[in-house]
XYZ file of C-alpha atoms in Angstrom:
589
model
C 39.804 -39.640 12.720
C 42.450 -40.855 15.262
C 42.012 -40.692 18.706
C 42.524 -38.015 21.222
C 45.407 -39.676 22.561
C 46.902 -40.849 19.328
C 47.003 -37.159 17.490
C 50.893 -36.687 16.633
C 50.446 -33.171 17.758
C 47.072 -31.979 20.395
C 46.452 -28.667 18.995
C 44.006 -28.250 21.706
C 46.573 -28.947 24.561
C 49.159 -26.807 23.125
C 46.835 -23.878 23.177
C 46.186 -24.310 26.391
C 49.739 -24.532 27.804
C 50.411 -21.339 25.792
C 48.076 -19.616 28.339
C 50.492 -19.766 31.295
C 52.873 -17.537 29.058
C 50.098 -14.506 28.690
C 51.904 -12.788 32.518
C 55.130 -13.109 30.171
C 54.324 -11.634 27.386
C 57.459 -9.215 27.213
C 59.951 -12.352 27.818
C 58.029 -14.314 24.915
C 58.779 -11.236 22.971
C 62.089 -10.979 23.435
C 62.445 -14.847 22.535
C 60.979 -14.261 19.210
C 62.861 -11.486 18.096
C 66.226 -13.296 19.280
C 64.503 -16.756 17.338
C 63.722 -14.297 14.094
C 67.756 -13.213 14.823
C 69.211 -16.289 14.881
C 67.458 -17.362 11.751
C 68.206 -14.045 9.378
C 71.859 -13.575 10.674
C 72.643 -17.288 10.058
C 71.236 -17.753 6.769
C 72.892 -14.090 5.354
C 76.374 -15.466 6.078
C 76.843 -17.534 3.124
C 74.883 -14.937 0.887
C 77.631 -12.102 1.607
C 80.468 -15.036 1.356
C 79.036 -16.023 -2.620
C 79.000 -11.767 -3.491
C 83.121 -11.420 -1.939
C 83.699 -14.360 -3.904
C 81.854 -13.237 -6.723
C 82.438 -9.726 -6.960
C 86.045 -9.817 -5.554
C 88.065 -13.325 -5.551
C 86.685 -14.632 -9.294
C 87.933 -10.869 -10.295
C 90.908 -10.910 -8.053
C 90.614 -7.578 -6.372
C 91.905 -7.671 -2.872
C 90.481 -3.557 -2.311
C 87.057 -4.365 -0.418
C 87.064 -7.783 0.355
C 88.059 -7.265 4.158
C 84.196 -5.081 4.135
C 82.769 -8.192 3.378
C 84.652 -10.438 5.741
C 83.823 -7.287 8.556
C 79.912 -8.243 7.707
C 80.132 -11.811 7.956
C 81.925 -11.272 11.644
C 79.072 -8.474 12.536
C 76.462 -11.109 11.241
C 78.127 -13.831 13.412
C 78.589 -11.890 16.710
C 74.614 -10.933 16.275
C 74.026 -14.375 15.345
C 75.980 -15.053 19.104
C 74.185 -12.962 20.947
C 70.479 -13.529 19.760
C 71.750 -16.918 20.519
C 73.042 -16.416 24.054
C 69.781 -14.464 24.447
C 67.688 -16.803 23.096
C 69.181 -19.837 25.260
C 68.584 -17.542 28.580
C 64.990 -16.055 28.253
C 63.524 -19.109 26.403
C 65.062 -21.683 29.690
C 63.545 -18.088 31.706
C 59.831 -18.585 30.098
C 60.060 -22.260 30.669
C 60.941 -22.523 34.377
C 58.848 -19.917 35.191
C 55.550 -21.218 33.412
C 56.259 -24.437 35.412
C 56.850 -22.931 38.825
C 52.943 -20.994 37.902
C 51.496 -24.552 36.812
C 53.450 -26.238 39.574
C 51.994 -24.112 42.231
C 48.449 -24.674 40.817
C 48.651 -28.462 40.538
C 50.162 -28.857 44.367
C 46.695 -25.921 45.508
C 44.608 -28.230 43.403
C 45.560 -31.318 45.221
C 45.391 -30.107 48.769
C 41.795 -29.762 48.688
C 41.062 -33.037 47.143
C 38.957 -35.245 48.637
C 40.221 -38.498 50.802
C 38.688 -40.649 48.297
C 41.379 -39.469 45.357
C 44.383 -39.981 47.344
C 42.484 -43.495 48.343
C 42.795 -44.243 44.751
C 45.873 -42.695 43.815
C 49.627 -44.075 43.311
C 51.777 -41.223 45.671
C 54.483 -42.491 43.283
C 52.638 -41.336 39.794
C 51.529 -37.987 41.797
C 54.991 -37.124 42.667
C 55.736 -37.818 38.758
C 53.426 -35.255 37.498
C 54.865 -33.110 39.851
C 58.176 -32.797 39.488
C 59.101 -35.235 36.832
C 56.494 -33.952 34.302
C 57.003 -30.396 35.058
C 60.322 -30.296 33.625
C 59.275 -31.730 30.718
C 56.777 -28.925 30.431
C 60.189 -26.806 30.673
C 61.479 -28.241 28.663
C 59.304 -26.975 25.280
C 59.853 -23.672 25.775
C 63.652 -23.884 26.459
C 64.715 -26.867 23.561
C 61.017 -27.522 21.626
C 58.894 -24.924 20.427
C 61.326 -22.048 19.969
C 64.219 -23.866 18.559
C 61.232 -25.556 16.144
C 59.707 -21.843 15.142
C 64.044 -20.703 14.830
C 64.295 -23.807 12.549
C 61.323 -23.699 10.250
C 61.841 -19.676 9.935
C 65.855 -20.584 9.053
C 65.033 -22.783 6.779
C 62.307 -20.413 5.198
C 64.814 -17.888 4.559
C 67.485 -19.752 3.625
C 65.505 -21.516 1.237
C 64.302 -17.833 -0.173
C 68.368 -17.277 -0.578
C 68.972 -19.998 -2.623
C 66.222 -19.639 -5.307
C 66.910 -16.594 -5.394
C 70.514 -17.121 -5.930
C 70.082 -20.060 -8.226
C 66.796 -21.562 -9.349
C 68.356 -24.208 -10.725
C 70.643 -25.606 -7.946
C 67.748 -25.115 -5.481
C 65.199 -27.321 -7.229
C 67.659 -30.029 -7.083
C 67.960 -29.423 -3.051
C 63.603 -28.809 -3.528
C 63.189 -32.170 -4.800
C 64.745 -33.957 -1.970
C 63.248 -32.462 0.678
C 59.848 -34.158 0.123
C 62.068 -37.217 1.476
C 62.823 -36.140 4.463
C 59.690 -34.281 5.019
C 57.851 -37.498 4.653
C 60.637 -39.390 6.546
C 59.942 -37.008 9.366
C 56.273 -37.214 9.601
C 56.342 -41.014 10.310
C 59.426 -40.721 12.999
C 57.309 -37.817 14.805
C 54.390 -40.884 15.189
C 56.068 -43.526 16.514
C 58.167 -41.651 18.563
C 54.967 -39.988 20.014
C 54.010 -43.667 20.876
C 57.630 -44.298 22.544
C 57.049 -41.440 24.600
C 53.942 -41.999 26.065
C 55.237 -45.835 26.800
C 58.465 -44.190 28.204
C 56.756 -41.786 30.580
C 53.954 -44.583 31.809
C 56.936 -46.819 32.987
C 58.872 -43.449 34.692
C 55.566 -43.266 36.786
C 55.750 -47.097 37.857
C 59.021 -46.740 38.743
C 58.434 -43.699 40.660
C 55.286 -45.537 42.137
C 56.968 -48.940 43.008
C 60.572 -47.014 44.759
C 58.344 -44.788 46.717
C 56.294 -47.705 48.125
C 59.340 -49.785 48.634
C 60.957 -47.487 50.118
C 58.291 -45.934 52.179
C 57.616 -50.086 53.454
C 61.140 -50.995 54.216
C 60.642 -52.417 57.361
C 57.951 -54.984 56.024
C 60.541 -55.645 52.940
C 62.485 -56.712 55.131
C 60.858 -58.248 57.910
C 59.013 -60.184 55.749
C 61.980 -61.395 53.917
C 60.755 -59.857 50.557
C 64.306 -58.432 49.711
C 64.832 -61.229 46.828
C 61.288 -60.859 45.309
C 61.056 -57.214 45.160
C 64.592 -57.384 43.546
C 63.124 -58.966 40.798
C 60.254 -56.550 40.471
C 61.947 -54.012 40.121
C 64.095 -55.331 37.701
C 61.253 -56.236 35.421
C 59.798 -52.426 35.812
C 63.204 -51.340 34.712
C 63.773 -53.273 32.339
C 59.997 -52.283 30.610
C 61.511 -48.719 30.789
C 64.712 -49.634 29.172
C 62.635 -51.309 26.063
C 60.661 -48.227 26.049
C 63.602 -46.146 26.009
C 65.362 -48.718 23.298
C 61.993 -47.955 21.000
C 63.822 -44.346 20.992
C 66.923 -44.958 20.548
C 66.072 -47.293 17.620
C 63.974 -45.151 15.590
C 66.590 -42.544 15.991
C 69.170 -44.487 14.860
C 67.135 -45.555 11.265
C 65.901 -41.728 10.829
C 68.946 -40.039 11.170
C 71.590 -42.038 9.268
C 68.404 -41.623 6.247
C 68.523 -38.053 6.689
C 72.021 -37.584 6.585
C 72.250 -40.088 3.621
C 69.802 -38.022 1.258
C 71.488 -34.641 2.654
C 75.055 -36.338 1.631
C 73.607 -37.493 -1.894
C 71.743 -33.970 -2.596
C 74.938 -31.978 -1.738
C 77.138 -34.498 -4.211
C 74.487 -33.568 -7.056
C 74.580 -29.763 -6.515
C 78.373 -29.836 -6.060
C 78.501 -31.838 -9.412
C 76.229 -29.794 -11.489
C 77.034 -26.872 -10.412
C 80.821 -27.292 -10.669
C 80.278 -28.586 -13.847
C 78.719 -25.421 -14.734
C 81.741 -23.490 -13.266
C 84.053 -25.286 -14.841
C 82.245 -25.226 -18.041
C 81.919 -21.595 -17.357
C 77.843 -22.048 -18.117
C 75.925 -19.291 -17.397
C 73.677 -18.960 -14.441
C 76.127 -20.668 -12.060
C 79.259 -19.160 -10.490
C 81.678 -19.864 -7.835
C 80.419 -18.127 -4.962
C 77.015 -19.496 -5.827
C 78.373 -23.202 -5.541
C 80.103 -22.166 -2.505
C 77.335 -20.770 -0.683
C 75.270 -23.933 -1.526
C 77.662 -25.951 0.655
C 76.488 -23.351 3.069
C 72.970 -23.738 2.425
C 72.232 -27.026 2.372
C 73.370 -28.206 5.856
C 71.603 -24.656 7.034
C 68.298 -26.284 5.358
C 68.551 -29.868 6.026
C 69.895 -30.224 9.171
C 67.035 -27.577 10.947
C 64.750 -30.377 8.751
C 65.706 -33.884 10.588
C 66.748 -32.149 13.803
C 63.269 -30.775 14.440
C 62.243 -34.216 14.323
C 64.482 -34.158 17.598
C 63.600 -30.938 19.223
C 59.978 -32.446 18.053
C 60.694 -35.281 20.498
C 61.156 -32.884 23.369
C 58.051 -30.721 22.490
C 56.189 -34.561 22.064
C 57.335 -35.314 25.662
C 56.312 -31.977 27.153
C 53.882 -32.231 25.836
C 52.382 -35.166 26.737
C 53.808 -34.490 30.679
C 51.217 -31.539 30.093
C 48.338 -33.958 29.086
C 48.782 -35.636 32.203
C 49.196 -32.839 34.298
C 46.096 -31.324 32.565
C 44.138 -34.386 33.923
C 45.227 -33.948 37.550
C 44.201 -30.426 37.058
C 40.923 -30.991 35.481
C 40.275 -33.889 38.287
C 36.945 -32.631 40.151
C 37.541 -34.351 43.207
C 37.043 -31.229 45.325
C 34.932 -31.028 48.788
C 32.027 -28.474 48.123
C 32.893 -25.644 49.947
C 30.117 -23.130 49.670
C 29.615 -22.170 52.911
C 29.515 -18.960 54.126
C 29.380 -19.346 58.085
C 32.898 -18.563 59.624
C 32.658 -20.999 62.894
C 34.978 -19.047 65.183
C 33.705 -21.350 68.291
C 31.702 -24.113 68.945
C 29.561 -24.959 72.003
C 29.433 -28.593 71.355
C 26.380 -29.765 70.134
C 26.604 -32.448 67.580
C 24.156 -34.776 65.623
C 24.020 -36.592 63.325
C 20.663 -37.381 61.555
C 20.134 -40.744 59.136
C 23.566 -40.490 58.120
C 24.407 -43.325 55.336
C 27.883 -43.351 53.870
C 29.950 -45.500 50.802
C 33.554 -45.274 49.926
C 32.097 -47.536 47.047
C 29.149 -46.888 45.223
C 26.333 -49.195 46.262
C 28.424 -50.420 49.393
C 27.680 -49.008 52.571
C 29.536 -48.293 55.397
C 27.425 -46.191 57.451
C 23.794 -47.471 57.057
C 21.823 -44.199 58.499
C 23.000 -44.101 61.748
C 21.715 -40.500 64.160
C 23.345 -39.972 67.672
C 23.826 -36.952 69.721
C 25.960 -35.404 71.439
C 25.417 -32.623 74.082
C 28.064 -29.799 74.534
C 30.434 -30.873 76.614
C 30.008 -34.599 76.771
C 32.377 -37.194 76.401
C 31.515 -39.999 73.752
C 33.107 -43.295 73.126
C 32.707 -45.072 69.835
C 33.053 -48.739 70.058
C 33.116 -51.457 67.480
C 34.485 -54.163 65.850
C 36.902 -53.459 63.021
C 35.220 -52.206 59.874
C 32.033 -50.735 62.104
C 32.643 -47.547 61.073
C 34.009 -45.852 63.848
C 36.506 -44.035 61.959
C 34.111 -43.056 59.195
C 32.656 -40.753 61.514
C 35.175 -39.253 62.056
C 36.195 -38.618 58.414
C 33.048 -37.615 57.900
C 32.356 -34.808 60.826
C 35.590 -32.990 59.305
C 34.418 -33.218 55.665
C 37.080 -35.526 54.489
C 34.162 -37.357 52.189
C 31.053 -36.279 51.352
C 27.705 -38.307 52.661
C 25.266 -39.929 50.534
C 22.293 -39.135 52.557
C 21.339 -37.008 55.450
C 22.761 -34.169 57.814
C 25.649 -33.423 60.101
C 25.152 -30.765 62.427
C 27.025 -28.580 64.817
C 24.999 -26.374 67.400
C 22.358 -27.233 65.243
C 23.844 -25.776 61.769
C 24.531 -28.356 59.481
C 28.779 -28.816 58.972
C 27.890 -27.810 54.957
C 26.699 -24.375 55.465
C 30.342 -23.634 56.903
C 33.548 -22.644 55.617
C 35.736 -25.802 55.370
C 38.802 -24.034 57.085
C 36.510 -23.287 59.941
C 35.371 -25.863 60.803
C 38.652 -28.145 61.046
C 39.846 -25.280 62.642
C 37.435 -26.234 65.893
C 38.293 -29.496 65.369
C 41.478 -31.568 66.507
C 42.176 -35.048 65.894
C 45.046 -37.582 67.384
C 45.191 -40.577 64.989
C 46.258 -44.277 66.027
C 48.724 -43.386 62.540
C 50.535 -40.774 63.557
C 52.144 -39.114 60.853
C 55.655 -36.331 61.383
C 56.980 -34.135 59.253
C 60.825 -34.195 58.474
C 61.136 -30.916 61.029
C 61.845 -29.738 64.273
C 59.387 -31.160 67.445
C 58.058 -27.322 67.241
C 56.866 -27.311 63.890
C 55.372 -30.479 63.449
C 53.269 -29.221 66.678
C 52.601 -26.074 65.307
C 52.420 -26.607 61.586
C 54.063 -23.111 61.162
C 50.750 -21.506 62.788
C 52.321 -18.553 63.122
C 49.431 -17.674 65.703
C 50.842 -20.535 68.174
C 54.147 -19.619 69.825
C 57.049 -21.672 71.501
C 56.039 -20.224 74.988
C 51.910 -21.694 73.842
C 53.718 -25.118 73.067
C 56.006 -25.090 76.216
C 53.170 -24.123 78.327
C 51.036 -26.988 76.641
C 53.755 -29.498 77.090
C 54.232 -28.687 80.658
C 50.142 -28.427 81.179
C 50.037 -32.334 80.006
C 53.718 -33.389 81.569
C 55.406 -34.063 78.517
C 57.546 -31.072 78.728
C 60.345 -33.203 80.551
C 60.688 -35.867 77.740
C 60.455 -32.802 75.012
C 63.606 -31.066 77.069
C 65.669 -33.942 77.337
C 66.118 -34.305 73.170
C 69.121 -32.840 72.024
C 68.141 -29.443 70.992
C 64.759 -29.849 72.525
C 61.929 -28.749 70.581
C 63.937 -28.078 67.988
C 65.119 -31.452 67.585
C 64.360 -32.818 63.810
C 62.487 -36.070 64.171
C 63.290 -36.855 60.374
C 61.226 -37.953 58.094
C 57.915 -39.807 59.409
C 59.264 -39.113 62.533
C 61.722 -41.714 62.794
C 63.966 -40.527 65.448
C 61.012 -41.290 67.954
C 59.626 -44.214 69.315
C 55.505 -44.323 68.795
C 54.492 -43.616 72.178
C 56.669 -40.633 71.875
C 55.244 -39.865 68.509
C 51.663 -40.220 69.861
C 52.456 -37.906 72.684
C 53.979 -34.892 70.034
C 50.502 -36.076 68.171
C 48.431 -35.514 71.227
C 50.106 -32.117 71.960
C 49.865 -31.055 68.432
C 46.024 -31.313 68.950
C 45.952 -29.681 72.520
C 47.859 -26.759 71.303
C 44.921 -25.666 69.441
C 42.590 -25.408 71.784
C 39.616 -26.933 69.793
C 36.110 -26.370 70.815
C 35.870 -30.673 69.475
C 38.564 -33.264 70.163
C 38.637 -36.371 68.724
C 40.694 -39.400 69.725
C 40.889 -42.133 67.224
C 42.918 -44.891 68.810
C 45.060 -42.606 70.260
C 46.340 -44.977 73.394
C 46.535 -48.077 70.897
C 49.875 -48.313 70.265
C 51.733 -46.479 73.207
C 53.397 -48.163 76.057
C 52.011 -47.490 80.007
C 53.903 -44.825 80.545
C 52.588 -42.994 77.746
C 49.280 -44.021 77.857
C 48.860 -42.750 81.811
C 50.002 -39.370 80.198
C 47.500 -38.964 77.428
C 45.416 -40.337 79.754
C 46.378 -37.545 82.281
C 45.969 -35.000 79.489
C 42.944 -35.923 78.589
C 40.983 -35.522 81.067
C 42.476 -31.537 81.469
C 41.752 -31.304 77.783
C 38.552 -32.833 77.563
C 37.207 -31.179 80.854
C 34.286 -28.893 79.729
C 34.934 -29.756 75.730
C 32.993 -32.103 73.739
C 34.944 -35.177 72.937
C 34.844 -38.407 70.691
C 37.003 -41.401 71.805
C 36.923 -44.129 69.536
C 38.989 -46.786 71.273
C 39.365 -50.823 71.098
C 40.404 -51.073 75.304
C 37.123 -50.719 76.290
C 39.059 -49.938 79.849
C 40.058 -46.661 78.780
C 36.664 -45.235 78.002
C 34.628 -46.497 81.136
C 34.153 -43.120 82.615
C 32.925 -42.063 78.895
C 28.939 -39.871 79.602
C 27.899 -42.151 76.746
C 29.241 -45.180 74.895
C 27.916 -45.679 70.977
C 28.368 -49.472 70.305
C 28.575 -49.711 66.622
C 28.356 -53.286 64.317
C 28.850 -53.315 60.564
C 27.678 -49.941 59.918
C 24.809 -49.400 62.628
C 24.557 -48.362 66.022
C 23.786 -51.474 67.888
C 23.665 -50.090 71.101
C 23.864 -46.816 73.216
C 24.323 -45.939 76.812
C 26.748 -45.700 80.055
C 29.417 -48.091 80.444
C 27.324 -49.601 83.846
C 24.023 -49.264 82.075
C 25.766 -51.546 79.155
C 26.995 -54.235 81.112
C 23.671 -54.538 82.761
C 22.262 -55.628 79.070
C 21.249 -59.206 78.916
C 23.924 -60.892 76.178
C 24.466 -57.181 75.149
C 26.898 -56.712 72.475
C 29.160 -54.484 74.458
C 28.985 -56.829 77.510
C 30.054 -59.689 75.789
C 32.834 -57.268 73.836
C 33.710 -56.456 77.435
C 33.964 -59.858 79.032
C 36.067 -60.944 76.158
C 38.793 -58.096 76.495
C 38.363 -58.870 80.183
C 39.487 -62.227 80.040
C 42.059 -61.290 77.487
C 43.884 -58.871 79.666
C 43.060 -60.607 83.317
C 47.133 -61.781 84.432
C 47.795 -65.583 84.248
């Protein structure tokens, strides 16, 4: 039995995808009865044609033969229509089945866990996303309805001609086992193609976005030259898959066309034989509907194999879209307590930690901290300072032990909830491509302008927001380019403030700003951490020294624990000699 991944066609899959057209019934409807259309109006055509040739032009009467030339024009304008139809709800179906599994996939993802995007190319993500998904479209607008209109064509029109002539149509009978076969081993190895074709649109996807994304290093770096070449191998891996296409196309269809061309030469010589021979069982208008015929059955035959192609690339865009979907990388959130406001308390008890299985970052470390307390986190890089953090808003999961919150453990409550009383200014900060206002807000449509103004002004940043053109409505384009990253920290630190959380967290946040910036988040936060509990996780060991408690953390422990004076008064204490260091580093020449 072949493998899942090797089937020509994943019954299973297919299924599936026909789910998401159940809330559509009436358009799917309305798509088969214009398919069913297309194929009996098409396929009568030449069956009126033989009888006016028949019954009028071989006994040259004139009186009647316009009635039959009226049906074939009724026939063709509902052939037209169904058509028109068909094309317009079938595209209809398709767009609208991907905007429903669209929507899903993009829900799906936002509540993944940190550890998936960890893992995860952005580039292949935005693939199944958009590229994929109209591929998906794709089967309902060019694959499986123009397949179903071209199997039920040929169905009928095959019923015509034996019924017409037995004789003539076992001639056309014989040779479609050819093509049939022929068919059946194009469908596999373009399957094949297909998958290679799609695996190299994802690198490419995968390798611009990164590129693109890393410019700056690119070219810093001098890297222009190398990733040149790069991506001109990944290109040209997607042009051979591509080629694989092209070239199997280009044997099957001059074959098909070859044994359609030699089938209609037989029929056309027997039967006009017969006609001239004036044999019975073969007329004129039988011949001449034959010529119909056969193009009306073979062609539907070898061009499924290309409308097959588009169902075979939908479909496998669905298989991998099916995979994101069926990812269970979700945070477990069961709980059922709504935190509307936190005093402060925090703890954390024996917590141990991995990114990696069997590799520990956090090797059960328990603090506390009281409501209302500010904490600083110190530590080398790769302590595990940041894990904490990660880790009090439920971005992983723990291996072992309990985090708690006024003494309720961070599990038992709703995950909206709880990052809800929790803000966090990153040393990364990241900006949407939108106004000042929105990337503070987030379109909270519970925090106003006149909140953010009065926020700005509360922390003195108002000034530097007002003097942008168009103020807080200034777009700071994508990442946030437009600002410098002390002014990017400071929208990052308001964007936190704003929300008056009952927990701030500052990870880094003075790291990368100049003075002037850093006396203002330093300003602000001492407003916004007066009375609030906060977490400052910070390498300058001189912004934290008025911290109620300092955690000193080493390689996944908590080494030591105190005030900054009660630290320094530790014999060849870690933090004292972390602090003498820095001291030295920063003391003027």
């Amino acid at each position: 039995m072949a493998e899942e991944g090797k089937k020509i066609f994943d019954v299973s899959l297919f299924k599936r995808l026909l789910q998401y057209i159940r809330p559509y019934r009436t358009v799917f409807i309305i798509s088969l009865i214009c398919v069913i259309g297309l194929a009996v109006f098409g396929a009568f055509r030449p069956y009126v044609l033989k009888e006016a040739i028949d019954v009028k032009i071989a006994n040259k009467e004139y009186d009647g033969f316009v009635f039959y030339m009226l049906i074939m024009l009724v026939l063709l304008i509902f052939e037209v229509v169904s058509q028109l139809l068909f094309i317009y709800y079938a595209s209809w179906l398709g767009q609208s089945v991907v905007r429903d599994i669209r929507v899903k996939l993009f829900k799906h993802m936002l509540k993944f866990k940190m550890t998936y995007f960890d893992k995860s190319s952005v580039g292949v993500l935005i693939t199944r996303a958009v590229t994929d998904m109209e591929r998906i479209a794709d089967i309902f607008g060019q694959g499986l309805f123009m397949i179903f209109s071209d199997i039920l064509k040929m169905a009928v029109v095959a019923g015509f001609m034996a019924f017409i002539n037995l004789k003539l149509s076992l001639i056309v009978f014989v040779a479609m086992p050819i093509i049939v076969f022929a068919t059946k081993i194009f469908q596999k190895y373009m399957k094949r193609a297909f998958e290679d074709v799609r695996t190299e649109v994802s690198n490419l996807n995968s390798f611009v976005q990164e590129r693109v994304t890393g410019m700056k290093i690119v070219q810093l770096f001098t890297r222009e030259t190398i990733e040149y070449r790069k991506f001109k191998a990944i290109n040209e891996r997607h042009k051979k898959g591509w080629l694989k296409t092209v070239w199997y196309n280009s044997i099957f269809f001059p074959v098909a066309e070859f044994v359609s061309s030699v089938t209609m030469a037989l029929v056309i010589l027997i039967g006009g034989y017969g006609v001239v021979a004036t044999l019975p069982g073969t007329t004129l208008g039988d011949l001449i509907a034959f010529t119909m015929f056969i193009p009306m059955l073979f062609r539907p035959l070898y061009q499924i194999a290309n409308k097959f192609n588009t169902l075979q690339m939908g479909m496998v865009a669905a298989d991998r879209v099916f995979k994101v979907l069926d990812t269970d990388s979700n945070i477990d959130d069961k709980g059922t307590q709504i935190a509307n406001h936190f005093k402060g308390d925090l703890e954390f008890e024996n917590v141990r930690f991995s990114y990696i299985k069997d590799e520990e970052v956090l090797k059960g470390i328990s603090f506390n901290v009281e409501a209302g307390e500010t904490v600083a986190i110190v530590g080398a890089t790769g302590a595990g300072k940041s894990t904490i953090i990660n880790l009090l808003n439920r971005f992983y999961e723990i291996d072992a032990g309990a985090i708690k919150i006024d003494g309720t453990d961070i599990k038992e409550m709703t995950l909206n909830s709880l990052r809800n009383q929790i803000a966090v200014v990153l040393q990364d900060v990241f900006l949407f491509a939108d106004t000042i206002l929105n990337n503070i807000t987030l379109n909270n449509e519970y925090i106003t302008e006149e909140d953010v103004v009065t926020a700005a002004k509360a922390i003195g940043i108002h000034e530097f927001i007002s003097s942008l053109p168009g103020g807080y409505h200034y777009n700071v384009k994508e990442r946030g380019v437009m600002l410098s990253s002390g002014q990017r920290q400071l929208i990052s630190f308001l964007r936190a403030y704003v929300t008056n959380p009952s927990i701030l967290i500052l990870d880094e946040a003075t790291s990368s700003v100049d003075s002037y910036s850093e006396q203002l988040i330093q300003d602000a936060t001492d407003k916004i951490t007066s009375g609030r509990t906060s977490i400052i996780i910070a390498h300058r060991l001189a912004t934290i020294q008025q911290a109620d408690k300092i955690i000193v953390m080493d390689a996944g422990q908590i080494v030591e624990m105190g005030t900054h004076k009660s630290l320094l008064k530790k014999e060849n204490g870690y933090y004292k000699n972390l602090y003498e260091v820095q001291f030295l580093k920063e003391e003027p020449v």
